[in-house]
C-alpha cells in the first residue's frame, strides 16, 4: 500500500465515485480503477461495491477512509514542518474574519505583520462566521477571527476582548439629544439590521427579545459601512460596535447611545483546526492579534 494508492482511494471515497476522482486527480477512470484494484488485492478486502449506477463504500472501505484521512493529514503536516525549516522568508497565511473586524480592528495588526514579515503573503477573506468556520475546518483557511459563539469539537478556540455594541441613531433624530435610551425608546425606532444568517444578527435579536422588543425593520443588509451611511442619512437606526463610529464627517451624522441598564457586548475569538499543523507564519499573526485585541487563555469547544 503506497501513498499514491491512498490518495486515489481517498479521492474516490470522498467524492463518491471514480468519475469525480479522475477529474480531481487528472487521471483516467481506468487508472483510478487499477489503483483501487491493486489496493484491494494488497488488503485482501473489497473497498467499493456497485448498487445500480452508484459506487458505495463497503465496511472495509469506510474503515480505510477514516485511516486515510488521518494518514494524509499527517503527511501534509510533515511536509509543512519540513518547509518551516527554511524560516519565514516565504509563505502564505490565510485569515478569515468578518467585515466589521476587518475594517475597524485589523488594519494595525496587518500593518505590523507586513512590516515584520514582508515576504509572507497575506490572504484575507471576509465572510459570515458560519462560512469562515467551515473554511477553517476544510483547511481553506489557516486562522479565523470570528464572533462567538462557535461550536465544533475539532476546533481550538482562543477568546479575545469583548466590545460594546451601541444603538446608532441619525444625529438629527429627536432621541439623539438624550444621554441614554430606554427600552421603550427602542420600540419607536425603525432598524437597519444585518442579515438573519449572521451571528451578529442573532446576538441583536436575542438581546432585543430579552428586552421584550420586536424590532421594526426598515432594511436588512450585510455591509456595515452601508448601514452606517444609511443611518447617517436618517433612514433608520441600527446596532453597531462602539469603535465603528469615529470623528469624520460621515460619522458625525451618527449618534451612538447605550440603553439604560441593558448593555450589549460581543466577543471575538481566534479559531484554528486542532489537527492542523500551525506554521510559524500563522503563529506570528496569531500572537499579534492576541496582543492587539487582548487575548485570554485558549480553550477547546
CSV table of C-alpha atoms in Angstrom, one decimal:
chain,number,residue,atom,x,y,z
A,1,UNK,CA,0.0,0.0,0.0
A,2,UNK,CA,1.7,3.2,-1.2
A,3,UNK,CA,0.9,6.8,-0.7
A,4,UNK,CA,-0.4,7.4,-4.2
A,5,UNK,CA,-2.9,4.5,-3.9
A,6,UNK,CA,-4.1,6.0,-0.6
A,7,UNK,CA,-4.6,9.4,-2.3
A,8,UNK,CA,-6.5,7.8,-5.2
A,9,UNK,CA,-8.7,5.7,-2.8
A,10,UNK,CA,-9.4,8.7,-0.6
A,11,UNK,CA,-10.4,10.9,-3.5
A,12,UNK,CA,-12.8,8.3,-4.8
A,13,UNK,CA,-14.2,7.7,-1.3
A,14,UNK,CA,-14.7,11.4,-0.6
A,15,UNK,CA,-16.2,12.3,-4.0
A,16,UNK,CA,-18.5,9.2,-4.1
A,17,UNK,CA,-17.2,7.7,-7.3
A,18,UNK,CA,-14.4,7.1,-9.8
A,19,UNK,CA,-15.5,9.7,-12.3
A,20,UNK,CA,-15.2,12.7,-9.9
A,21,UNK,CA,-11.9,11.2,-8.5
A,22,UNK,CA,-10.5,11.1,-12.0
A,23,UNK,CA,-11.4,14.7,-12.6
A,24,UNK,CA,-10.0,15.8,-9.3
A,25,UNK,CA,-6.7,13.9,-9.8
A,26,UNK,CA,-6.5,14.4,-13.5
A,27,UNK,CA,-6.2,10.6,-14.1
A,28,UNK,CA,-8.2,8.4,-16.4
A,29,UNK,CA,-11.0,6.3,-14.8
A,30,UNK,CA,-9.1,3.1,-15.9
A,31,UNK,CA,-6.1,4.3,-13.9
A,32,UNK,CA,-8.3,5.0,-10.9
A,33,UNK,CA,-9.8,1.5,-11.1
A,34,UNK,CA,-6.4,0.0,-11.5
A,35,UNK,CA,-5.1,1.6,-8.3
A,36,UNK,CA,-8.2,0.6,-6.4
A,37,UNK,CA,-7.9,-3.0,-7.6
A,38,UNK,CA,-4.2,-3.1,-6.5
A,39,UNK,CA,-5.1,-1.7,-3.1
A,40,UNK,CA,-7.9,-4.3,-2.7
A,41,UNK,CA,-5.5,-7.1,-3.6
A,42,UNK,CA,-2.9,-5.8,-1.1
A,43,UNK,CA,-5.5,-5.6,1.7
A,44,UNK,CA,-7.4,-8.7,0.7
A,45,UNK,CA,-10.7,-6.9,1.0
A,46,UNK,CA,-13.3,-5.2,-1.3
A,47,UNK,CA,-13.4,-1.5,-0.8
A,48,UNK,CA,-16.2,-0.5,-3.1
A,49,UNK,CA,-19.4,-2.1,-4.3
A,50,UNK,CA,-21.8,-1.1,-7.1
A,51,UNK,CA,-25.5,-0.6,-6.3
A,52,UNK,CA,-27.2,0.2,-9.6
A,53,UNK,CA,-25.3,3.1,-11.1
A,54,UNK,CA,-23.9,4.2,-7.7
A,55,UNK,CA,-20.5,3.2,-6.2
A,56,UNK,CA,-20.6,2.8,-2.4
A,57,UNK,CA,-18.0,2.0,0.2
A,58,UNK,CA,-18.0,-1.3,1.9
A,59,UNK,CA,-17.5,-1.7,5.6
A,60,UNK,CA,-13.8,-2.2,4.9
A,61,UNK,CA,-13.9,0.9,2.7
A,62,UNK,CA,-15.4,3.1,5.4
A,63,UNK,CA,-12.7,1.9,7.9
A,64,UNK,CA,-9.9,2.6,5.4
A,65,UNK,CA,-11.3,6.0,4.6
A,66,UNK,CA,-11.1,7.1,8.2
A,67,UNK,CA,-7.5,5.9,8.5
A,68,UNK,CA,-6.6,7.5,5.2
A,69,UNK,CA,-7.9,10.9,6.3
A,70,UNK,CA,-5.5,10.8,9.3
A,71,UNK,CA,-2.6,9.5,7.2
A,72,UNK,CA,-2.9,12.2,4.6
A,73,UNK,CA,-3.2,14.9,7.3
A,74,UNK,CA,-0.1,13.6,9.0
A,75,UNK,CA,1.8,13.6,5.6
A,76,UNK,CA,0.6,17.2,5.0
A,77,UNK,CA,1.7,18.3,8.5
A,78,UNK,CA,5.1,16.7,8.0
A,79,UNK,CA,5.6,18.4,4.6
A,80,UNK,CA,4.7,21.8,6.2
A,81,UNK,CA,7.0,21.2,9.2
A,82,UNK,CA,10.0,20.5,6.8
A,83,UNK,CA,9.2,23.6,4.8
A,84,UNK,CA,9.3,25.6,8.1
A,85,UNK,CA,13.0,24.8,8.4
A,86,UNK,CA,13.6,27.4,5.7
A,87,UNK,CA,12.3,30.1,8.2
A,88,UNK,CA,9.8,32.8,7.4
A,89,UNK,CA,11.3,34.0,4.2
A,90,UNK,CA,8.3,33.0,2.2
A,91,UNK,CA,4.9,31.5,2.5
A,92,UNK,CA,1.2,32.3,2.7
A,93,UNK,CA,-1.2,32.9,5.6
A,94,UNK,CA,-4.9,32.7,5.0
A,95,UNK,CA,-7.0,34.6,7.6
A,96,UNK,CA,-10.8,34.8,7.6
A,97,UNK,CA,-12.8,37.4,9.5
A,98,UNK,CA,-16.0,39.5,9.5
A,99,UNK,CA,-16.2,42.8,7.6
A,100,UNK,CA,-16.6,44.8,10.8
A,101,UNK,CA,-13.4,43.4,12.4
A,102,UNK,CA,-11.5,43.7,9.1
A,103,UNK,CA,-12.4,47.4,8.6
A,104,UNK,CA,-12.1,48.7,12.2
A,105,UNK,CA,-9.7,46.4,14.2
A,106,UNK,CA,-7.3,44.5,11.9
A,107,UNK,CA,-5.5,47.2,9.9
A,108,UNK,CA,-2.9,48.0,12.7
A,109,UNK,CA,-2.3,44.3,13.1
A,110,UNK,CA,-1.9,43.7,9.4
A,111,UNK,CA,0.4,46.7,9.0
A,112,UNK,CA,2.7,45.5,11.8
A,113,UNK,CA,2.7,41.9,10.4
A,114,UNK,CA,3.7,43.1,6.9
A,115,UNK,CA,6.4,45.3,8.3
A,116,UNK,CA,7.9,42.3,10.2
A,117,UNK,CA,7.4,39.7,7.5
A,118,UNK,CA,7.3,41.4,4.1
A,119,UNK,CA,7.8,38.1,2.2
A,120,UNK,CA,4.8,36.4,3.7
A,121,UNK,CA,1.7,36.7,1.5
A,122,UNK,CA,-1.5,37.5,3.5
A,123,UNK,CA,-4.8,36.3,2.0
A,124,UNK,CA,-7.7,37.9,3.8
A,125,UNK,CA,-11.2,36.5,3.4
A,126,UNK,CA,-14.3,38.4,4.7
A,127,UNK,CA,-17.5,36.4,5.3
A,128,UNK,CA,-20.0,35.3,7.9
A,129,UNK,CA,-18.9,33.3,11.0
A,130,UNK,CA,-20.6,30.1,9.7
A,131,UNK,CA,-18.8,30.2,6.4
A,132,UNK,CA,-15.4,31.0,7.9
A,133,UNK,CA,-15.7,28.1,10.4
A,134,UNK,CA,-16.4,25.7,7.6
A,135,UNK,CA,-13.4,27.1,5.7
A,136,UNK,CA,-11.2,26.6,8.8
A,137,UNK,CA,-12.5,23.0,9.2
A,138,UNK,CA,-11.8,22.3,5.5
A,139,UNK,CA,-8.4,23.9,5.8
A,140,UNK,CA,-9.1,26.5,3.2
A,141,UNK,CA,-8.2,29.0,6.0
A,142,UNK,CA,-5.3,28.8,8.5
A,143,UNK,CA,-7.0,31.0,11.0
A,144,UNK,CA,-10.4,32.5,11.8
A,145,UNK,CA,-11.1,35.7,13.7
A,146,UNK,CA,-14.8,35.4,14.4
A,147,UNK,CA,-17.6,36.3,16.8
A,148,UNK,CA,-18.7,33.9,19.5
A,149,UNK,CA,-20.5,31.6,19.9
A,150,UNK,CA,-18.7,28.9,17.9
A,151,UNK,CA,-19.1,25.2,18.2
A,152,UNK,CA,-17.1,22.2,17.0
A,153,UNK,CA,-15.1,19.5,18.8
A,154,UNK,CA,-12.4,19.8,16.1
A,155,UNK,CA,-11.7,23.5,16.8
A,156,UNK,CA,-9.3,25.2,19.1
A,157,UNK,CA,-10.7,28.5,20.3
A,158,UNK,CA,-8.9,31.4,21.9
A,159,UNK,CA,-11.3,34.1,23.3
A,160,UNK,CA,-10.3,37.7,22.8
A,161,UNK,CA,-11.6,41.0,24.1
A,162,UNK,CA,-15.3,41.9,24.4
A,163,UNK,CA,-16.5,45.0,22.6
A,164,UNK,CA,-19.7,47.0,23.3
A,165,UNK,CA,-22.5,47.4,20.8
A,166,UNK,CA,-24.5,50.6,20.9
A,167,UNK,CA,-27.7,52.0,19.3
A,168,UNK,CA,-26.8,54.1,16.3
A,169,UNK,CA,-29.2,56.9,15.6
A,170,UNK,CA,-29.2,59.7,13.0
A,171,UNK,CA,-27.7,62.7,14.8
A,172,UNK,CA,-30.8,64.8,14.0
A,173,UNK,CA,-33.2,62.2,15.4
A,174,UNK,CA,-35.1,63.6,18.5
A,175,UNK,CA,-33.8,60.7,20.6
A,176,UNK,CA,-30.2,61.6,19.8
A,177,UNK,CA,-30.5,64.5,22.2
A,178,UNK,CA,-30.6,62.0,25.1
A,179,UNK,CA,-27.6,60.7,27.0
A,180,UNK,CA,-29.0,57.2,27.1
A,181,UNK,CA,-32.1,55.4,25.7
A,182,UNK,CA,-34.8,53.4,27.4
A,183,UNK,CA,-36.3,50.1,26.3
A,184,UNK,CA,-39.5,52.0,25.3
A,185,UNK,CA,-37.4,54.2,23.1
A,186,UNK,CA,-36.3,51.1,21.1
A,187,UNK,CA,-39.9,50.4,20.3
A,188,UNK,CA,-40.2,53.7,18.5
A,189,UNK,CA,-37.3,53.1,16.1
A,190,UNK,CA,-37.1,51.5,12.7
A,191,UNK,CA,-34.0,49.4,12.4
A,192,UNK,CA,-31.5,48.7,9.6
A,193,UNK,CA,-30.0,45.4,10.7
A,194,UNK,CA,-27.7,42.7,9.5
A,195,UNK,CA,-29.0,39.6,7.5
A,196,UNK,CA,-30.6,36.8,9.5
A,197,UNK,CA,-27.8,34.3,8.7
A,198,UNK,CA,-25.2,36.3,10.7
A,199,UNK,CA,-24.1,35.7,14.3
A,200,UNK,CA,-24.3,39.4,14.9
A,201,UNK,CA,-28.0,39.5,13.9
A,202,UNK,CA,-28.7,36.5,16.2
A,203,UNK,CA,-27.0,38.3,19.1
A,204,UNK,CA,-29.0,41.5,18.5
A,205,UNK,CA,-32.3,39.7,18.0
A,206,UNK,CA,-31.8,37.7,21.2
A,207,UNK,CA,-30.9,40.8,23.2
A,208,UNK,CA,-34.0,42.7,21.9
A,209,UNK,CA,-36.2,39.7,22.6
A,210,UNK,CA,-34.9,39.6,26.2
A,211,UNK,CA,-35.9,43.3,26.5
A,212,UNK,CA,-39.4,42.4,25.1
A,213,UNK,CA,-38.8,44.4,21.9
A,214,UNK,CA,-39.7,43.2,18.5
A,215,UNK,CA,-37.7,45.5,16.1
A,216,UNK,CA,-39.5,47.3,13.3
A,217,UNK,CA,-37.3,46.6,10.3
A,218,UNK,CA,-36.6,49.4,7.8
A,219,UNK,CA,-33.9,47.5,5.9
A,220,UNK,CA,-31.7,44.4,6.1
A,221,UNK,CA,-28.2,44.3,4.7
A,222,UNK,CA,-24.7,42.9,5.3
A,223,UNK,CA,-22.3,45.8,4.8
A,224,UNK,CA,-21.6,47.8,8.0
A,225,UNK,CA,-20.4,50.9,6.1
A,226,UNK,CA,-23.6,50.9,4.1
A,227,UNK,CA,-25.6,50.6,7.3
A,228,UNK,CA,-23.7,53.4,8.9
A,229,UNK,CA,-24.2,55.6,5.9
A,230,UNK,CA,-28.0,55.0,5.8
A,231,UNK,CA,-28.3,55.7,9.5
A,232,UNK,CA,-26.4,59.0,8.9
A,233,UNK,CA,-28.9,59.8,6.1
A,234,UNK,CA,-31.8,59.4,8.5
A,235,UNK,CA,-33.2,56.2,7.1
A,236,UNK,CA,-33.2,54.3,10.3
A,237,UNK,CA,-31.4,53.2,13.5
A,238,UNK,CA,-29.0,50.3,13.9
A,239,UNK,CA,-26.9,48.4,16.4
A,240,UNK,CA,-23.1,48.9,15.8
A,241,UNK,CA,-19.8,48.3,17.5
A,242,UNK,CA,-18.7,51.3,19.5
A,243,UNK,CA,-15.5,51.7,17.5
A,244,UNK,CA,-17.4,51.7,14.2
A,245,UNK,CA,-18.1,55.4,14.5
A,246,UNK,CA,-15.3,58.0,14.7
A,247,UNK,CA,-15.0,61.7,14.1
A,248,UNK,CA,-15.1,62.0,10.3
A,249,UNK,CA,-17.8,64.0,8.5
A,250,UNK,CA,-20.0,60.9,7.9
A,251,UNK,CA,-19.6,59.6,11.5
A,252,UNK,CA,-20.7,63.0,12.9
A,253,UNK,CA,-24.1,62.3,11.3
A,254,UNK,CA,-24.5,59.3,13.6
A,255,UNK,CA,-25.1,59.4,17.4
A,256,UNK,CA,-24.2,56.3,19.4
A,257,UNK,CA,-26.1,55.7,22.7
A,258,UNK,CA,-26.4,53.0,25.3
A,259,UNK,CA,-29.7,51.6,26.6
A,260,UNK,CA,-30.1,52.3,30.3
A,261,UNK,CA,-29.2,49.2,32.4
A,262,UNK,CA,-29.1,46.9,29.4
A,263,UNK,CA,-25.6,46.8,27.8
A,264,UNK,CA,-24.8,44.6,24.9
A,265,UNK,CA,-21.4,43.1,24.1
A,266,UNK,CA,-19.9,40.8,21.5
A,267,UNK,CA,-16.8,38.7,21.9
A,268,UNK,CA,-14.3,37.8,19.3
A,269,UNK,CA,-12.1,34.7,19.2
A,270,UNK,CA,-9.3,33.1,17.2
A,271,UNK,CA,-10.2,29.7,15.8
A,272,UNK,CA,-7.8,27.1,14.4
A,273,UNK,CA,-8.2,23.4,13.5
A,274,UNK,CA,-6.9,21.1,16.2
A,275,UNK,CA,-5.5,18.6,13.8
A,276,UNK,CA,-3.8,21.1,11.5
A,277,UNK,CA,-0.1,21.9,11.6
A,278,UNK,CA,0.3,25.6,12.6
A,279,UNK,CA,3.2,27.2,10.6
A,280,UNK,CA,5.4,29.8,12.3
A,281,UNK,CA,3.9,32.5,10.0
A,282,UNK,CA,0.4,31.7,11.2
A,283,UNK,CA,1.6,31.6,14.9
A,284,UNK,CA,3.2,35.0,14.4
A,285,UNK,CA,0.0,36.5,13.1
A,286,UNK,CA,-2.0,34.9,16.0
A,287,UNK,CA,0.4,36.5,18.5
A,288,UNK,CA,0.0,39.9,17.0
A,289,UNK,CA,-3.8,39.6,17.1
A,290,UNK,CA,-3.7,38.4,20.7
A,291,UNK,CA,-1.5,41.4,21.6
A,292,UNK,CA,-3.7,43.9,19.9
A,293,UNK,CA,-7.1,42.5,20.8
A,294,UNK,CA,-6.5,41.3,24.3
A,295,UNK,CA,-6.2,37.5,24.2
A,296,UNK,CA,-7.1,35.2,27.1
A,297,UNK,CA,-6.0,31.6,27.6
A,298,UNK,CA,-7.3,29.3,24.8
A,299,UNK,CA,-9.9,26.7,25.4
A,300,UNK,CA,-11.4,23.9,23.3
A,301,UNK,CA,-15.0,23.9,22.2
